[in-house]
Coordinates of C-alpha atoms and ligand atoms in Angstrom, one line a residue:
X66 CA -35.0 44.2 30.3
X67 CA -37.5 44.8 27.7
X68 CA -37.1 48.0 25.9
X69 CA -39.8 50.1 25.8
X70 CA -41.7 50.9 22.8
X71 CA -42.1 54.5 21.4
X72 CA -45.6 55.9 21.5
X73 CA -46.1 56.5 18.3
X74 CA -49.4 59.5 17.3
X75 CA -52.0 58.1 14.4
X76 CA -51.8 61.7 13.0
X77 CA -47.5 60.8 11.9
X78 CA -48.8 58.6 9.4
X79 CA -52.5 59.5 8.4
X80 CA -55.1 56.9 7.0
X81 CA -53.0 55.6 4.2
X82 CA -50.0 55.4 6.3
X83 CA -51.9 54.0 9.0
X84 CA -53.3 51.2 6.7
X85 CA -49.6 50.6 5.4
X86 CA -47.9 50.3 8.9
X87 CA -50.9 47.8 9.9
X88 CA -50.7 45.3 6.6
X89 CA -47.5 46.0 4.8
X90 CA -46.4 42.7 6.6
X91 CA -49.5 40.0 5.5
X92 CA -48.4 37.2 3.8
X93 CA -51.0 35.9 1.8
X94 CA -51.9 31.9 3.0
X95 CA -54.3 31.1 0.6
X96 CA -53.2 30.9 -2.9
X97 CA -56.5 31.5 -4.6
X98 CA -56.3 35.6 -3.4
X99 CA -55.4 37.8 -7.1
X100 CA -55.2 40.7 -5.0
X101 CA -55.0 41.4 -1.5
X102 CA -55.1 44.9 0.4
X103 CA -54.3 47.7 -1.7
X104 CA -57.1 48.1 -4.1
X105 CA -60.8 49.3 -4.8
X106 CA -61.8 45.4 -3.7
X107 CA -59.5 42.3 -2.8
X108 CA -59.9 39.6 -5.7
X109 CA -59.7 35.7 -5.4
X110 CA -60.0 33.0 -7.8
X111 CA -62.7 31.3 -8.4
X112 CA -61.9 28.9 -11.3
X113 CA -64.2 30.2 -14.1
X114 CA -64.7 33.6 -12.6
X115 CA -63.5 35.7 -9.9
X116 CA -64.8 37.0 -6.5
X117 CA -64.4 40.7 -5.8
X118 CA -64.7 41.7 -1.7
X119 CA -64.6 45.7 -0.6
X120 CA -66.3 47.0 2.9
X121 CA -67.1 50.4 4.1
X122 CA -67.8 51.6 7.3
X123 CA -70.1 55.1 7.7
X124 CA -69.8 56.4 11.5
X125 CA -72.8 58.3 12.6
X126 CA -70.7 62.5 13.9
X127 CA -67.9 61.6 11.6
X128 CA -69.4 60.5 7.4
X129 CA -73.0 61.7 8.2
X130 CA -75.3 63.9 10.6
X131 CA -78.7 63.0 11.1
X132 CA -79.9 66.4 11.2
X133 CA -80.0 66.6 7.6
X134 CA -79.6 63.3 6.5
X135 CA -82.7 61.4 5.9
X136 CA -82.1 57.7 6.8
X137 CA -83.6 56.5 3.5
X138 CA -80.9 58.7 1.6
X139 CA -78.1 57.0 4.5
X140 CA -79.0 54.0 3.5
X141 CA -78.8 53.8 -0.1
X142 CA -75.7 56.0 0.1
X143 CA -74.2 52.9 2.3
X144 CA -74.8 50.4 -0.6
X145 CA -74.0 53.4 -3.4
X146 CA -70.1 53.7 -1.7
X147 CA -69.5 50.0 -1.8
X148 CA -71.0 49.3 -5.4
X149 CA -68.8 52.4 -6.4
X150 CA -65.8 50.3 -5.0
X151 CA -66.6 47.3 -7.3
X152 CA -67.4 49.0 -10.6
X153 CA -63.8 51.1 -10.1
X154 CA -62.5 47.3 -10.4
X155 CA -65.0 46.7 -13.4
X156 CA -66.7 44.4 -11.7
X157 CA -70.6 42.9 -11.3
X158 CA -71.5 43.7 -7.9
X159 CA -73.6 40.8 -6.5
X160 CA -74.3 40.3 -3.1
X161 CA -74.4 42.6 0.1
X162 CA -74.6 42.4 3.6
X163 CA -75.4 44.8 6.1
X164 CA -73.7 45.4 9.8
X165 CA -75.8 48.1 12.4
X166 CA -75.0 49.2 15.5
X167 CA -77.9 51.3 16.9
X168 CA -78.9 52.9 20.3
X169 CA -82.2 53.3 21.5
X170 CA -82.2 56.4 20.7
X171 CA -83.8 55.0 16.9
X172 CA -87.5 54.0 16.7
X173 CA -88.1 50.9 14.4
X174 CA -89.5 53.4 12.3
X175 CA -86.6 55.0 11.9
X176 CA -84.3 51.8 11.1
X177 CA -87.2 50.6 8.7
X178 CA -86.2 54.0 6.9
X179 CA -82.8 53.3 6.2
X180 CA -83.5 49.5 5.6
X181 CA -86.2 51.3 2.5
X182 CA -82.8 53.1 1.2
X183 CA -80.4 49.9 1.2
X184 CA -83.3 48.0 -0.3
X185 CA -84.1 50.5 -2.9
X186 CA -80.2 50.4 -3.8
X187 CA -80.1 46.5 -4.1
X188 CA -83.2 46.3 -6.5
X189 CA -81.6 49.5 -8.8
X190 CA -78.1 47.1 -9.2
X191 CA -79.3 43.8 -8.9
X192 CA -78.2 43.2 -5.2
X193 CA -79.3 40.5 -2.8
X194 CA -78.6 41.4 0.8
X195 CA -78.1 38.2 2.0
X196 CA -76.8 38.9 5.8
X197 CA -75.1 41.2 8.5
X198 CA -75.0 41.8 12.0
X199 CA -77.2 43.5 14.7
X200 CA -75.9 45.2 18.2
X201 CA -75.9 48.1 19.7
X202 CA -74.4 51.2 20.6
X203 CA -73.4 53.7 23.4
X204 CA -72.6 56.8 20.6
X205 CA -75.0 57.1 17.4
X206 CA -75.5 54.7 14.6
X207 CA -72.9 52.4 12.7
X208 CA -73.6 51.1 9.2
X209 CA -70.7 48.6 7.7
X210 CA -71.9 47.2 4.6
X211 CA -69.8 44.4 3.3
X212 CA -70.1 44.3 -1.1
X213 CA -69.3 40.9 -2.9
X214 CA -69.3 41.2 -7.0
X215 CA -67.7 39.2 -9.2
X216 CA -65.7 39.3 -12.9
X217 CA -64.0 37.8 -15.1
X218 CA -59.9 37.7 -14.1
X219 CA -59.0 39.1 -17.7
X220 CA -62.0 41.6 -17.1
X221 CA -60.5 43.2 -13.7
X222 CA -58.9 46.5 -13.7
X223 CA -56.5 47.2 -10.9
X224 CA -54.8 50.9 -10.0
X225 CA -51.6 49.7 -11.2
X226 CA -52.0 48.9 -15.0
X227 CA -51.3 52.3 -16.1
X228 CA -48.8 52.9 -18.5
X229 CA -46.9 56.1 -19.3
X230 CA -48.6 58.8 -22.4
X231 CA -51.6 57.0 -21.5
X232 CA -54.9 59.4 -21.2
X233 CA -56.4 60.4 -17.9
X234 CA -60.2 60.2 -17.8
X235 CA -63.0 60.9 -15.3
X236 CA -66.8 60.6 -15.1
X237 CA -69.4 63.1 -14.5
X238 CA -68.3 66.1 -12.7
X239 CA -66.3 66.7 -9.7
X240 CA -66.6 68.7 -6.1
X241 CA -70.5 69.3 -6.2
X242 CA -71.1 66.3 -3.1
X243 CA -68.2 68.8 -1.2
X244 CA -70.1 71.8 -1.7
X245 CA -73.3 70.1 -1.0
X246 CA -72.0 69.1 2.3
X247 CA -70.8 73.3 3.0
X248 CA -74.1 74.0 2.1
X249 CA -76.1 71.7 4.3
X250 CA -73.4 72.3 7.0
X251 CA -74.3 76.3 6.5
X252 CA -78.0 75.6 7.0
X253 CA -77.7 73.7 10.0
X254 CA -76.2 76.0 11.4
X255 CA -78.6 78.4 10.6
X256 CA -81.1 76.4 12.1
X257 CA -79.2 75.7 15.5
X258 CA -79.3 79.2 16.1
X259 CA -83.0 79.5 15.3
X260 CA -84.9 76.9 14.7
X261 CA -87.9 78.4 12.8
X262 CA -85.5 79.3 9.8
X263 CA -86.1 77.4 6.9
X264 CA -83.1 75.4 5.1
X265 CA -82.6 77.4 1.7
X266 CA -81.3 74.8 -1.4
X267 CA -83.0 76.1 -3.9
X268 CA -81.0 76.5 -6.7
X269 CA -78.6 73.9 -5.2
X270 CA -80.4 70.7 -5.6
X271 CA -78.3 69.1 -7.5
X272 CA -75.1 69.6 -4.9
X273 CA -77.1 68.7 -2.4
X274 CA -78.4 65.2 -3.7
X275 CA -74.8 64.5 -5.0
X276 CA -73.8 64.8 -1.0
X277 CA -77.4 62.8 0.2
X278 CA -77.3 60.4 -2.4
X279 CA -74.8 59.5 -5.1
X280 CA -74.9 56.9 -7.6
X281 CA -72.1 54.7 -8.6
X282 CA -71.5 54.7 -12.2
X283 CA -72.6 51.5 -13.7
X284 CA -73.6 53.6 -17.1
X285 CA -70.1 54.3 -17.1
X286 CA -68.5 50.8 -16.6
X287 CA -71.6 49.8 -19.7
X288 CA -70.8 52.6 -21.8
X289 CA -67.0 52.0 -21.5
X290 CA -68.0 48.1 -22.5
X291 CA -70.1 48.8 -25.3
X292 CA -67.6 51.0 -27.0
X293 CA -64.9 47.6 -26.7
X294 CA -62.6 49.8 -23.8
X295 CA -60.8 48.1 -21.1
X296 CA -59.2 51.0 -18.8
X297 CA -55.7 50.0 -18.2
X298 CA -56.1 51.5 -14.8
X299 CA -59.2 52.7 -12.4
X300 CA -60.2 54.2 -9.2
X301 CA -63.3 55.7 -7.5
X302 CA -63.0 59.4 -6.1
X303 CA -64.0 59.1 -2.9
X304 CA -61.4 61.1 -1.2
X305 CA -61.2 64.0 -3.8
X306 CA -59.3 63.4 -7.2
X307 CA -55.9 64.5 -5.9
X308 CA -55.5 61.5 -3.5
X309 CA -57.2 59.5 -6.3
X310 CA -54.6 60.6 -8.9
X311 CA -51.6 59.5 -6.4
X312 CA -53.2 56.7 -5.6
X313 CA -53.1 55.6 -9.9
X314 CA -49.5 57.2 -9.9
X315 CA -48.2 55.2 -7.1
X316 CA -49.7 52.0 -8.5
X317 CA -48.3 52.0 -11.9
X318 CA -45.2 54.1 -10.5
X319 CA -45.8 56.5 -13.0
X320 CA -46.2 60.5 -13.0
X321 CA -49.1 62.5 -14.3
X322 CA -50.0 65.4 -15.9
X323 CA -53.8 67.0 -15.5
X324 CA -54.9 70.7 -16.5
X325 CA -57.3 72.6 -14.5
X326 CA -59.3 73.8 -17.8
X327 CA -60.4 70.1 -18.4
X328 CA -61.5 69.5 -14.8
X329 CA -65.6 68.6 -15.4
X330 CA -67.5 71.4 -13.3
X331 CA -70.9 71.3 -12.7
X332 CA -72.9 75.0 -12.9
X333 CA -74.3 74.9 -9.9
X334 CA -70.8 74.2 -8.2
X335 CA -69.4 76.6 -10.0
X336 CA -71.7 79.1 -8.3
X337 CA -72.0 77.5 -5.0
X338 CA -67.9 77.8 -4.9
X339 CA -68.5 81.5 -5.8
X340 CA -71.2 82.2 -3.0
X341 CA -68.6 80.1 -0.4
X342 CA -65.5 82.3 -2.1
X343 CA -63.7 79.4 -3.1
X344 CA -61.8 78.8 -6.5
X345 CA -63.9 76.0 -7.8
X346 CA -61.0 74.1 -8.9
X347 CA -60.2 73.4 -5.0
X348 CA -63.6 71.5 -4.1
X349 CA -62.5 69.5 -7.4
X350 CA -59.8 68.6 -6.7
X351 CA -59.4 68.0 -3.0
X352 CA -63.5 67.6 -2.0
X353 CA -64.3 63.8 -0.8
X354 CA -67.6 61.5 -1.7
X355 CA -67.7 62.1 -5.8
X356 CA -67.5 58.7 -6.3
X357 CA -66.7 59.3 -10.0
X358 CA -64.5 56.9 -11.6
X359 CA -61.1 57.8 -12.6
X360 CA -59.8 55.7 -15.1
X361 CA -56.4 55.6 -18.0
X362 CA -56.8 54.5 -21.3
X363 CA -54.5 54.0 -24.5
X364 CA -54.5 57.4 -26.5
X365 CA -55.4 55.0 -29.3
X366 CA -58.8 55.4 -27.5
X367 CA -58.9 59.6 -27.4
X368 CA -61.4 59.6 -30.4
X369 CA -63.5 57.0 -28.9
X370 CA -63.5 58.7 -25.3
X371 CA -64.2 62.1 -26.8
X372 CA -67.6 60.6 -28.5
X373 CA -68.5 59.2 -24.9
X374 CA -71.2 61.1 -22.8
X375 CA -70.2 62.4 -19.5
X376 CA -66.2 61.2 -19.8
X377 CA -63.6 63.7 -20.1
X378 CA -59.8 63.7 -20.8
X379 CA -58.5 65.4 -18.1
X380 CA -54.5 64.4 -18.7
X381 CA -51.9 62.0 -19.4
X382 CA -49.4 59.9 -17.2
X383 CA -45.8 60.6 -17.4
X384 CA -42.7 59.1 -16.2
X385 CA -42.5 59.0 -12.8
X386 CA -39.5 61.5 -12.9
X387 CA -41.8 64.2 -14.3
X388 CA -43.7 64.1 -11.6
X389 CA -47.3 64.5 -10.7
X390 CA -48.5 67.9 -12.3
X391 CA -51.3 70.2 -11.9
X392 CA -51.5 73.0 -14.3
X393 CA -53.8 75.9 -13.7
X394 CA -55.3 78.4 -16.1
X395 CA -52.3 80.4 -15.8
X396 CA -49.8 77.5 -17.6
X397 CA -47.4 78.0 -13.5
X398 CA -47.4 74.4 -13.4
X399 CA -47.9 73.2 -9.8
X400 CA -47.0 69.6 -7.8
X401 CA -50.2 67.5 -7.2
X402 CA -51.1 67.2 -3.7
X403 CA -53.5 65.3 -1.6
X404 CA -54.5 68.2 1.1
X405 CA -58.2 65.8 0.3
X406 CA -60.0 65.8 3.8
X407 CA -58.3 63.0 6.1
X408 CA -60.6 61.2 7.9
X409 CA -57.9 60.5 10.7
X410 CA -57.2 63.8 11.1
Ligands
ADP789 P1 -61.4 52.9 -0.7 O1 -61.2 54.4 -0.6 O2 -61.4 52.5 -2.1 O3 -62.6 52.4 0.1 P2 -59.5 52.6 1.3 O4 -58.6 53.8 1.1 O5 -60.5 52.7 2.4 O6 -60.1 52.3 -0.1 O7 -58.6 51.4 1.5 C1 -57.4 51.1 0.8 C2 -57.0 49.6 0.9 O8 -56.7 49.4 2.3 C3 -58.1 48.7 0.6 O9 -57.6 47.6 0.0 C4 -58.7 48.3 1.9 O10 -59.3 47.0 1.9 C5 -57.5 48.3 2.8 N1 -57.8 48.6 4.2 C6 -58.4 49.7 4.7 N2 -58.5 49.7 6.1 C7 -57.9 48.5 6.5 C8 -57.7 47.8 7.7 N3 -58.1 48.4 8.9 N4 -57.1 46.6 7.7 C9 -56.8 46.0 6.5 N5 -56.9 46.6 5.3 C10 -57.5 47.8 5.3
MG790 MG1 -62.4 53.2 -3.8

């Protein structure tokens, strides 16, 4: 008789899990693959460079509303998420293409609007869309754009190649796209319940545009170039810089320690966290859609990374024994944990 199989609930193992139950098993076939699941991008050989693949897929309801989400902002964000995925690997992003699923519910109009985004994001990178797919849709609008780039193999930066007393560093600042969301989340409200209110962002631009339309940090991946740095390790923020930080610890199986004095803060998070009573510190470390790089370098690289415009040292890795470590203001030193928004859940 053939034995039954458990039912087994999504929410036991969350995304990561999820992903880990589903392709802890593959067995790469082809020999030319570097790296296969488990990173920003896969990687395969390409003789004198390599080719660097990551997708994303932005579900209308569940990444974005369309209330206040203009479709030019949607699509440039779409192409902003994957580039973000190939400069964490330090690579040249190169080629796109673009996957919809629409209802009719869209005017052409409307699609040519987010079509103006994805091409304004290709021209700003140097990106040729070069293909995708059309269908359609019984619940809202599907975007899955697929980013090819390319490197050098020696050039590549993986999460793993961390190594312990190295230097924890992150670009920009972090948690205004997660207050930018509360806001515009707030106002919509607002104007479901009357619909001749007036959103009110003033003051708040800048959260607001880091939720509608972030920019992956090529500057960063140049700046870090010009100055002859390598990370040993990097990552994008995209699920809040908690889950980030695990993910870099895991990888190099090291620990880490970061101090919530050096976390980069923007103003006008700082005050939006006030006005939503929250301790700033929390939209930085657990909000999603920064896409900020995190990144480790040698310490023989502090002097060099403290001349370096919007990059701060934010920690150091540790043995994996000591743990991952978050120490607040008041010094009572706290585990790391990912409670980062779970798109699953
Ligand atoms: P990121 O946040 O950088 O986009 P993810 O957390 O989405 O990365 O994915 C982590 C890794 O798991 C990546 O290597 C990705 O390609 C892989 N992955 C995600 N979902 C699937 C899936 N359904 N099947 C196979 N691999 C997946
Ligand atoms: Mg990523």
């Amino acid at each position: 008789m053939e034995e039954k199989k458990e039912i087994r609930q999504i929410s036991e193992l969350g995304e990561f899990g999820l992903i880990d139950h589903l392709t802890s098993d593959l067995k790469t076939i082809n020999e030319d693959i570097v790296k296969s699941v488990g990173d920003d991008a896969a990687v395969y050989d390409c003789g004198e460079m390599c080719n660097l693949i990551t997708t994303d897929l932005l579900v209308e309801g569940v990444h974005f509303n369309l209330i206040y989400t203009p479709l030019k902002h949607l699509g440039y964000k779409a192409v902003a998420v994957n580039l973000s995925d190939l400069y964490a690997m330090n690579a040249k992003p190169k080629y796109i293409t673009v996957s919809i699923a629409i209802s009719n519910k869209f005017s052409v109009n409307a699609i040519e609007d987010l079509y103006s985004g994805i091409k304004l994001a290709c021209q700003r990178y140097n990106v040729d869309l070069i293909g995708g797919d059309t269908t359609s849709s019984l619940s809202g609008l599907f975007i899955n754009i697929t980013a090819i780039g390319e490197a050098k193999k020696e050039d590549i930066v993986y999460r793993g190649g961390a190594s312990k007393n190295e230097l924890i560093c992150v670009s920009g600042d972090l948690g205004a796209a997660y207050l930018g969301l509360q806001l515009l989340e707030r106002e919509k409200k607002m104007f479901l319940s009357d619909t001749s209110i007036q959103p009110k962002l003033d003051g708040y631009e800048y959260i607001v545009e880091r939720q509608l339309k972030p920019e992956p940090r090529r500057d960063i991946i140049n700046r870090l170039k010009e100055a002859g740095i390598k990370p040993t390790s990097m990552i994008d923020i995209s699920d809040g810089l908690s889950s980030e930080l695990i993910h870099l610890c895991k990888n190099s199986n090291l620990g880490c320690k970061v101090f919530e004095d050096k976390i980069p803060i923007n103003p006008q998070s700082s005050a939006a966290s006030e006005m939503f009573r929250l301790d700033p510190s929390l939209p930085a470390m657990n909000g999603g859609e920064d896409y900020e790089l995190l990144f480790t370098v040698p310490i023989d690289k502090k002097e060099d990374i403290e001349k370096m415009e919007d990059v701060t040292i934010i920690g150091y890795m540790c043995d994996e024994k000591e743990g991952k470590t978050f120490v607040p203001r008041n010094g009572q030193e706290l585990e790391l944990k990912a409670q980062g928004w779970n798109p699953l859940d």
